[in-house]
Amino acid sequence: MDQRGPHRRVAHAAHQLARGGAPVAARAFLRDLRFGMLADVSAYSSDQDLSVSDVTGNGVEVDVGTNLLNGRIRLSLLWTQGIYLTPDDAEQVAHALLRAAERGRSLGPASA
């Protein structure tokens, strides 16, 4: 039995799928997640390469996540409804969205 907590198991399964290793175990774990056996765990995997905050210094952050079950992309503005970005930060967000789109496509068709 896997002794890791559910959040670590989701991250580990996503990592295995992304690297192409142990796909049977990773897919089985994500299947269990899909059918509610681990309902308290988020199915979204955030982009770890994205680190963007509001230029005004108010602590607002951007998060781009991919739903590991259906390939949908979530763009979140944390702690507010809007964010002001430098051109370089906007480019980072754009690249994170492109990475998420690629990952989402590899997981299968996203439902509307």
PDB file of C-alpha atoms in Angstrom, residues 10 16 22-23 35 55 89 91 99:
ATOM      1  CA  VAL A  10      -1.481  12.761  -7.385  1.00  0.00           C
ATOM      2  CA  GLN A  16       5.019   9.457 -13.983  1.00  0.00           C
ATOM      3  CA  ALA A  22       4.789   3.389 -15.019  1.00  0.00           C
ATOM      4  CA  PRO A  23       1.721   4.489 -16.975  1.00  0.00           C
ATOM      5  CA  PHE A  35     -14.495   8.069  -9.658  1.00  0.00           C
ATOM      6  CA  VAL A  55       3.789  44.465 -10.365  1.00  0.00           C
ATOM      7  CA  ASP A  89       5.439  38.283 -16.764  1.00  0.00           C
ATOM      8  CA  GLU A  91       4.915  36.263 -21.624  1.00  0.00           C
ATOM      9  CA  ARG A  99       2.382  24.157 -21.740  1.00  0.00           C
TER      10      ARG A  99
END
